mmCIF file of C-alpha atoms in Angstrom:
data_model
loop_
_atom_site.group_PDB
_atom_site.id
_atom_site.type_symbol
_atom_site.label_atom_id
_atom_site.label_comp_id
_atom_site.label_asym_id
_atom_site.label_seq_id
_atom_site.Cartn_x
_atom_site.Cartn_y
_atom_site.Cartn_z
ATOM 1 C CA MET A 49 0.035 0.012 -0.027
ATOM 2 C CA ALA A 50 1.116 3.392 -0.748
ATOM 3 C CA GLU A 51 2.542 5.388 2.205
ATOM 4 C CA THR A 52 0.495 8.215 3.450
ATOM 5 C CA VAL A 53 2.396 11.556 3.836
ATOM 6 C CA ILE A 54 -0.563 13.765 4.741
ATOM 7 C CA GLU A 55 -3.488 12.736 6.795
ATOM 8 C CA VAL A 56 -6.132 15.204 7.732
ATOM 9 C CA ARG A 57 -8.925 14.215 9.974
ATOM 10 C CA GLY A 58 -12.053 16.052 11.141
ATOM 11 C CA LEU A 59 -10.719 19.339 10.012
ATOM 12 C CA ARG A 60 -12.647 22.747 10.580
ATOM 13 C CA ASN A 61 -11.657 25.975 9.327
ATOM 14 C CA GLN A 62 -13.638 29.074 10.084
ATOM 15 C CA PHE A 63 -13.216 32.836 10.111
ATOM 16 C CA GLY A 64 -15.431 34.391 12.684
ATOM 17 C CA SER A 65 -18.849 32.869 12.240
ATOM 18 C CA HIS A 66 -18.128 31.671 8.735
ATOM 19 C CA VAL A 67 -17.308 28.052 8.491
ATOM 20 C CA VAL A 68 -15.197 27.086 5.365
ATOM 21 C CA HIS A 69 -14.464 23.397 6.188
ATOM 22 C CA GLU A 70 -16.248 21.094 8.533
ATOM 23 C CA ASN A 71 -15.241 17.459 9.387
ATOM 24 C CA LEU A 72 -12.932 17.314 6.349
ATOM 25 C CA ASP A 73 -10.879 14.281 5.854
ATOM 26 C CA LEU A 74 -8.166 13.703 3.400
ATOM 27 C CA ASP A 75 -5.108 11.442 2.550
ATOM 28 C CA VAL A 76 -2.140 12.173 0.326
ATOM 29 C CA TYR A 77 0.139 9.448 -0.742
ATOM 30 C CA ARG A 78 3.993 9.676 -1.334
ATOM 31 C CA GLY A 79 4.960 10.234 -4.745
ATOM 32 C CA GLU A 80 1.525 11.255 -6.180
ATOM 33 C CA ILE A 81 0.345 14.436 -7.687
ATOM 34 C CA LEU A 82 -2.921 15.383 -6.084
ATOM 35 C CA GLY A 83 -5.062 17.871 -7.766
ATOM 36 C CA VAL A 84 -7.479 19.768 -5.385
ATOM 37 C CA VAL A 85 -10.465 21.346 -7.126
ATOM 38 C CA GLY A 86 -13.751 22.947 -5.980
ATOM 39 C CA GLY A 87 -16.041 25.946 -6.729
ATOM 40 C CA SER A 88 -15.349 29.383 -5.633
ATOM 41 C CA GLY A 89 -15.490 29.881 -1.835
ATOM 42 C CA THR A 90 -14.751 26.303 -1.015
ATOM 43 C CA GLY A 91 -11.463 27.053 0.456
ATOM 44 C CA LYS A 92 -8.821 25.356 -1.582
ATOM 45 C CA SER A 93 -6.153 27.692 -0.691
ATOM 46 C CA VAL A 94 -7.131 27.925 2.807
ATOM 47 C CA LEU A 95 -6.785 23.940 2.936
ATOM 48 C CA LEU A 96 -3.431 24.316 1.334
ATOM 49 C CA ARG A 97 -2.346 26.970 3.900
ATOM 50 C CA THR A 98 -3.558 24.931 6.780
ATOM 51 C CA ILE A 99 -1.985 21.630 5.846
ATOM 52 C CA ALA A 100 1.447 23.446 5.234
ATOM 53 C CA GLY A 101 1.238 24.912 8.685
ATOM 54 C CA LEU A 102 0.570 28.305 7.690
ATOM 55 C CA GLN A 103 -2.478 28.755 9.607
ATOM 56 C CA ARG A 104 -4.088 26.949 12.475
ATOM 57 C CA PRO A 105 -7.321 25.116 12.159
ATOM 58 C CA ALA A 106 -10.285 25.709 14.482
ATOM 59 C CA ALA A 107 -10.614 21.722 15.051
ATOM 60 C CA GLY A 108 -9.400 18.621 13.763
ATOM 61 C CA SER A 109 -5.861 17.299 13.078
ATOM 62 C CA VAL A 110 -3.257 17.346 10.425
ATOM 63 C CA ARG A 111 -0.297 14.809 10.366
ATOM 64 C CA MET A 112 2.429 15.453 7.871
ATOM 65 C CA LEU A 113 5.445 13.090 7.248
ATOM 66 C CA GLY A 114 4.677 11.398 10.534
ATOM 67 C CA THR A 115 4.499 14.681 12.593
ATOM 68 C CA ASP A 116 1.243 15.773 14.391
ATOM 69 C CA MET A 117 1.116 19.518 13.549
ATOM 70 C CA GLU A 118 -0.872 20.311 16.737
ATOM 71 C CA THR A 119 1.334 18.728 19.269
ATOM 72 C CA ALA A 120 4.898 19.006 17.537
ATOM 73 C CA SER A 121 7.337 21.180 19.327
ATOM 74 C CA GLU A 122 8.938 24.143 17.607
ATOM 75 C CA ALA A 123 11.986 22.245 16.746
ATOM 76 C CA GLU A 124 9.880 19.460 15.095
ATOM 77 C CA LEU A 125 7.906 22.067 13.193
ATOM 78 C CA ARG A 126 11.074 23.880 11.903
ATOM 79 C CA GLY A 127 12.418 20.412 10.841
ATOM 80 C CA LEU A 128 9.234 19.726 9.072
ATOM 81 C CA SER A 129 9.267 23.032 7.244
ATOM 82 C CA GLU A 130 12.592 22.092 5.732
ATOM 83 C CA ARG A 131 11.075 19.038 4.188
ATOM 84 C CA ILE A 132 8.211 20.939 2.210
ATOM 85 C CA GLY A 133 8.024 23.625 -0.160
ATOM 86 C CA VAL A 134 5.268 26.120 -1.071
ATOM 87 C CA MET A 135 4.642 28.139 -4.369
ATOM 88 C CA PHE A 136 2.092 30.710 -3.932
ATOM 89 C CA GLN A 137 0.109 32.357 -6.765
ATOM 90 C CA ASP A 138 2.342 34.459 -9.125
ATOM 91 C CA GLY A 139 5.432 33.235 -7.167
ATOM 92 C CA ALA A 140 5.255 35.691 -4.212
ATOM 93 C CA LEU A 141 8.706 36.729 -4.684
ATOM 94 C CA PHE A 142 10.594 39.465 -2.806
ATOM 95 C CA SER A 143 10.518 42.431 -5.340
ATOM 96 C CA SER A 144 13.880 43.884 -4.112
ATOM 97 C CA LEU A 145 15.864 40.638 -4.683
ATOM 98 C CA SER A 146 16.983 39.109 -7.762
ATOM 99 C CA VAL A 147 15.536 35.585 -8.730
ATOM 100 C CA LEU A 148 18.822 34.224 -7.568
ATOM 101 C CA GLU A 149 18.705 35.874 -4.212
ATOM 102 C CA ASN A 150 14.996 34.800 -3.862
ATOM 103 C CA VAL A 151 16.017 31.183 -4.268
ATOM 104 C CA GLU A 152 18.865 31.585 -1.867
ATOM 105 C CA VAL A 153 16.724 32.784 1.008
ATOM 106 C CA PRO A 154 15.803 29.313 2.240
ATOM 107 C CA LEU A 155 19.372 28.119 1.496
ATOM 108 C CA LYS A 156 20.929 30.730 3.861
ATOM 109 C CA ALA A 157 19.176 29.363 6.775
ATOM 110 C CA ILE A 158 21.113 26.173 6.677
ATOM 111 C CA PRO A 159 24.358 26.379 8.765
ATOM 112 C CA GLY A 160 27.602 25.531 7.097
ATOM 113 C CA LEU A 161 26.551 26.321 3.382
ATOM 114 C CA GLY A 162 29.224 28.842 2.009
ATOM 115 C CA THR A 163 28.404 31.466 -0.344
ATOM 116 C CA GLU A 164 29.582 29.594 -3.412
ATOM 117 C CA LEU A 165 27.791 26.482 -2.605
ATOM 118 C CA THR A 166 24.603 28.363 -1.725
ATOM 119 C CA GLU A 167 24.820 30.097 -5.114
ATOM 120 C CA ALA A 168 25.550 26.872 -7.168
ATOM 121 C CA LEU A 169 22.539 25.096 -5.466
ATOM 122 C CA ALA A 170 20.192 28.068 -6.173
ATOM 123 C CA ARG A 171 21.088 28.113 -9.941
ATOM 124 C CA LEU A 172 20.503 24.363 -9.850
ATOM 125 C CA LYS A 173 17.020 24.765 -8.619
ATOM 126 C CA ILE A 174 16.446 27.731 -11.169
ATOM 127 C CA SER A 175 17.502 25.237 -13.933
ATOM 128 C CA LEU A 176 15.213 22.476 -12.558
ATOM 129 C CA SER A 177 12.327 24.853 -12.707
ATOM 130 C CA GLY A 178 12.874 25.428 -16.437
ATOM 131 C CA LEU A 179 14.211 29.000 -16.431
ATOM 132 C CA PRO A 180 17.174 29.880 -18.402
ATOM 133 C CA TRP A 181 20.344 30.331 -16.357
ATOM 134 C CA ILE A 182 20.481 33.990 -16.897
ATOM 135 C CA ALA A 183 17.105 34.598 -15.238
ATOM 136 C CA GLY A 184 18.895 34.303 -11.944
ATOM 137 C CA ASP A 185 20.298 37.814 -12.237
ATOM 138 C CA LYS A 186 16.881 39.378 -13.106
ATOM 139 C CA TYR A 187 14.291 40.952 -10.773
ATOM 140 C CA PRO A 188 10.787 39.820 -10.520
ATOM 141 C CA ALA A 189 9.579 42.986 -12.310
ATOM 142 C CA GLU A 190 11.760 42.077 -15.262
ATOM 143 C CA LEU A 191 10.069 38.607 -15.728
ATOM 144 C CA SER A 192 7.050 37.525 -17.391
ATOM 145 C CA GLY A 193 4.052 36.048 -15.346
ATOM 146 C CA GLY A 194 5.128 32.486 -16.353
ATOM 147 C CA MET A 195 8.895 33.245 -15.466
ATOM 148 C CA ARG A 196 7.802 34.477 -12.138
ATOM 149 C CA LYS A 197 5.942 31.304 -11.350
ATOM 150 C CA ARG A 198 8.856 29.219 -12.216
ATOM 151 C CA ALA A 199 11.085 31.503 -10.087
ATOM 152 C CA GLY A 200 8.601 30.638 -7.227
ATOM 153 C CA LEU A 201 8.841 27.007 -8.016
ATOM 154 C CA ALA A 202 12.585 27.228 -7.725
ATOM 155 C CA ARG A 203 12.396 28.719 -4.404
ATOM 156 C CA ALA A 204 9.940 26.074 -3.402
ATOM 157 C CA LEU A 205 12.494 23.372 -4.490
ATOM 158 C CA ALA A 206 15.449 24.953 -2.797
ATOM 159 C CA LEU A 207 15.690 22.664 0.182
ATOM 160 C CA ASP A 208 14.999 19.424 -1.922
ATOM 161 C CA PRO A 209 11.422 18.975 -0.147
ATOM 162 C CA GLU A 210 9.515 15.752 -0.131
ATOM 163 C CA ILE A 211 6.350 17.415 -0.445
ATOM 164 C CA VAL A 212 5.451 20.719 -2.580
ATOM 165 C CA PHE A 213 2.389 22.665 -2.409
ATOM 166 C CA LEU A 214 1.329 24.512 -5.439
ATOM 167 C CA ASP A 215 -1.200 27.109 -5.357
ATOM 168 C CA GLU A 216 -3.031 27.796 -8.842
ATOM 169 C CA PRO A 217 0.424 27.290 -10.478
ATOM 170 C CA THR A 218 -0.933 27.811 -14.139
ATOM 171 C CA ALA A 219 -3.481 30.611 -13.367
ATOM 172 C CA GLY A 220 -3.087 33.487 -15.814
ATOM 173 C CA LEU A 221 -0.737 31.606 -18.141
ATOM 174 C CA ASP A 222 -1.481 31.144 -21.985
ATOM 175 C CA PRO A 223 -2.153 27.563 -23.115
ATOM 176 C CA ILE A 224 1.566 27.006 -24.172
ATOM 177 C CA GLY A 225 2.955 28.352 -20.944
ATOM 178 C CA ALA A 226 0.535 26.310 -18.823
ATOM 179 C CA ALA A 227 1.255 23.231 -20.791
ATOM 180 C CA ALA A 228 4.994 23.763 -20.483
ATOM 181 C CA PHE A 229 4.578 24.268 -16.643
ATOM 182 C CA ASP A 230 2.583 21.120 -16.283
ATOM 183 C CA GLU A 231 5.333 19.255 -17.810
ATOM 184 C CA VAL A 232 7.867 20.498 -15.353
ATOM 185 C CA ILE A 233 5.730 19.524 -12.570
ATOM 186 C CA ARG A 234 5.183 16.097 -13.854
ATOM 187 C CA ASP A 235 8.749 15.551 -14.655
ATOM 188 C CA LEU A 236 9.900 16.896 -11.185
ATOM 189 C CA SER A 237 7.515 14.631 -9.505
ATOM 190 C CA ARG A 238 8.458 11.555 -11.458
ATOM 191 C CA SER A 239 12.290 12.054 -11.457
ATOM 192 C CA LEU A 240 12.830 13.179 -7.777
ATOM 193 C CA GLY A 241 9.754 11.350 -6.158
ATOM 194 C CA ILE A 242 8.358 14.613 -4.855
ATOM 195 C CA THR A 243 4.783 14.522 -3.588
ATOM 196 C CA VAL A 244 2.651 17.284 -5.054
ATOM 197 C CA PHE A 245 -0.231 18.923 -3.381
ATOM 198 C CA LEU A 246 -1.867 21.106 -6.296
ATOM 199 C CA VAL A 247 -4.692 23.561 -5.978
ATOM 200 C CA THR A 248 -5.974 24.270 -9.514
ATOM 201 C CA HIS A 249 -8.991 25.177 -11.582
ATOM 202 C CA ASP A 250 -7.291 24.110 -14.816
ATOM 203 C CA LEU A 251 -8.774 20.995 -16.437
ATOM 204 C CA ASP A 252 -6.006 20.658 -18.662
ATOM 205 C CA THR A 253 -3.540 20.385 -15.657
ATOM 206 C CA LEU A 254 -5.774 17.751 -14.081
ATOM 207 C CA TYR A 255 -5.919 15.408 -17.133
ATOM 208 C CA ALA A 256 -2.169 16.008 -18.008
ATOM 209 C CA VAL A 257 -0.448 15.611 -14.551
ATOM 210 C CA CYS A 258 -2.623 14.559 -11.719
ATOM 211 C CA ASP A 259 -2.644 10.981 -10.347
ATOM 212 C CA ARG A 260 -5.674 11.705 -8.248
ATOM 213 C CA VAL A 261 -8.222 14.579 -7.661
ATOM 214 C CA ALA A 262 -9.831 15.732 -4.443
ATOM 215 C CA VAL A 263 -13.049 17.622 -4.972
ATOM 216 C CA LEU A 264 -14.016 20.184 -2.241
ATOM 217 C CA ALA A 265 -17.865 20.711 -1.826
ATOM 218 C CA GLU A 266 -20.328 21.008 1.103
ATOM 219 C CA LYS A 267 -17.385 22.193 3.372
ATOM 220 C CA ARG A 268 -15.529 18.994 3.027
ATOM 221 C CA VAL A 269 -13.757 16.726 0.616
ATOM 222 C CA LEU A 270 -16.721 15.254 -1.220
ATOM 223 C CA VAL A 271 -14.775 12.546 -3.355
ATOM 224 C CA THR A 272 -11.394 11.572 -4.196
ATOM 225 C CA GLY A 273 -10.201 9.583 -7.174
ATOM 226 C CA THR A 274 -8.796 9.607 -10.499
ATOM 227 C CA VAL A 275 -10.112 12.150 -13.194
ATOM 228 C CA GLU A 276 -11.765 9.236 -15.052
ATOM 229 C CA GLU A 277 -13.613 8.210 -11.786
ATOM 230 C CA MET A 278 -14.979 11.836 -11.486
ATOM 231 C CA ALA A 279 -17.181 11.187 -14.481
ATOM 232 C CA GLU A 280 -19.239 8.564 -12.450
ATOM 233 C CA VAL A 281 -19.870 10.802 -9.597
ATOM 234 C CA ASP A 282 -23.404 11.823 -8.845
ATOM 235 C CA HIS A 283 -23.165 15.260 -7.685
ATOM 236 C CA PRO A 284 -24.312 18.483 -9.690
ATOM 237 C CA TRP A 285 -21.013 20.353 -9.338
ATOM 238 C CA VAL A 286 -18.994 17.452 -10.169
ATOM 239 C CA LYS A 287 -21.022 16.566 -13.260
ATOM 240 C CA GLU A 288 -20.968 20.123 -14.594
ATOM 241 C CA TYR A 289 -17.179 20.317 -13.948
ATOM 242 C CA PHE A 290 -15.989 16.952 -15.346
ATOM 243 C CA LEU A 291 -18.583 16.280 -17.936
ATOM 244 C CA GLY A 292 -18.837 19.798 -19.325
ATOM 245 C CA PRO A 293 -17.653 21.150 -22.855
ATOM 246 C CA ARG A 294 -14.244 22.224 -21.416
ATOM 247 C CA ALA A 295 -13.553 18.973 -19.446
ATOM 248 C CA ARG A 296 -14.381 17.175 -22.896
ATOM 249 C CA ALA A 297 -11.984 19.351 -24.742
ATOM 250 C CA ALA A 298 -9.260 18.771 -22.065
ATOM 251 C CA ARG A 299 -9.885 14.901 -22.250
ATOM 252 C CA GLY A 300 -9.630 14.984 -26.016
ATOM 253 C CA ALA A 301 -6.386 17.064 -25.993
ATOM 254 C CA ILE A 302 -4.712 14.311 -23.730
ATOM 255 C CA ALA A 303 -6.251 11.492 -25.854
ATOM 256 C CA ALA A 304 -5.179 12.903 -29.328
ATOM 257 C CA PRO A 305 -2.003 11.529 -30.695
ATOM 258 C CA PRO A 306 0.697 14.039 -31.482
ATOM 259 C CA THR A 307 0.745 15.380 -34.848
ATOM 260 C CA LYS A 308 3.727 14.671 -37.054
ATOM 261 C CA GLY A 309 5.810 17.469 -38.342
#
């Protein structure tokens, strides 16, 4: 059986009197790419931030890589933070730092790494994200949206994480750029064995890279399974999302054989 690296049980997230999640359960397995989808207001990004330890839930438990997030000591949480990476929408880069300096930020927290090794590792991560080597010397304002997202991915990969959290990684990208980013995610997961927790609304991404899908609805994870299995779920939102014209187009694009040049 696949190893469970994230285990969420009975989770409740709320802001004031507004309950976003109630009694939410979810398992994520080592090495898989899990796509999290749901309608507007279902709390996809809230769930990501809660699991990643960036905000505390009102109730329930999150266990990640064997660590109970509620009872862990500060030292245990610091150690856990070095085993995960997070990429926010649009990269969330420090505007006053170059791409190279942004990627170096988490590396500088590791004692004993000299300047030369830190730079070499940062440039390796920049390359792994699919950016050209020269991009490391540029500032976020000098980059396109797609390049900023890749820079954010490079920073998320800085510490060789076991789990990477990606929040809407292809949002705002043109179809070619989104497809290229999907390919990077798939290749990194397969080659490095990284587990990917991916919040998205992009059907093309779901069909192209995700091993499983978790659907948020009714304040919980309504169902999990492969994209193909979603077509059998008898729920109005799931049917509309996975059986609509955009889903058929995404499914057709994956099934279509490549054209010969």
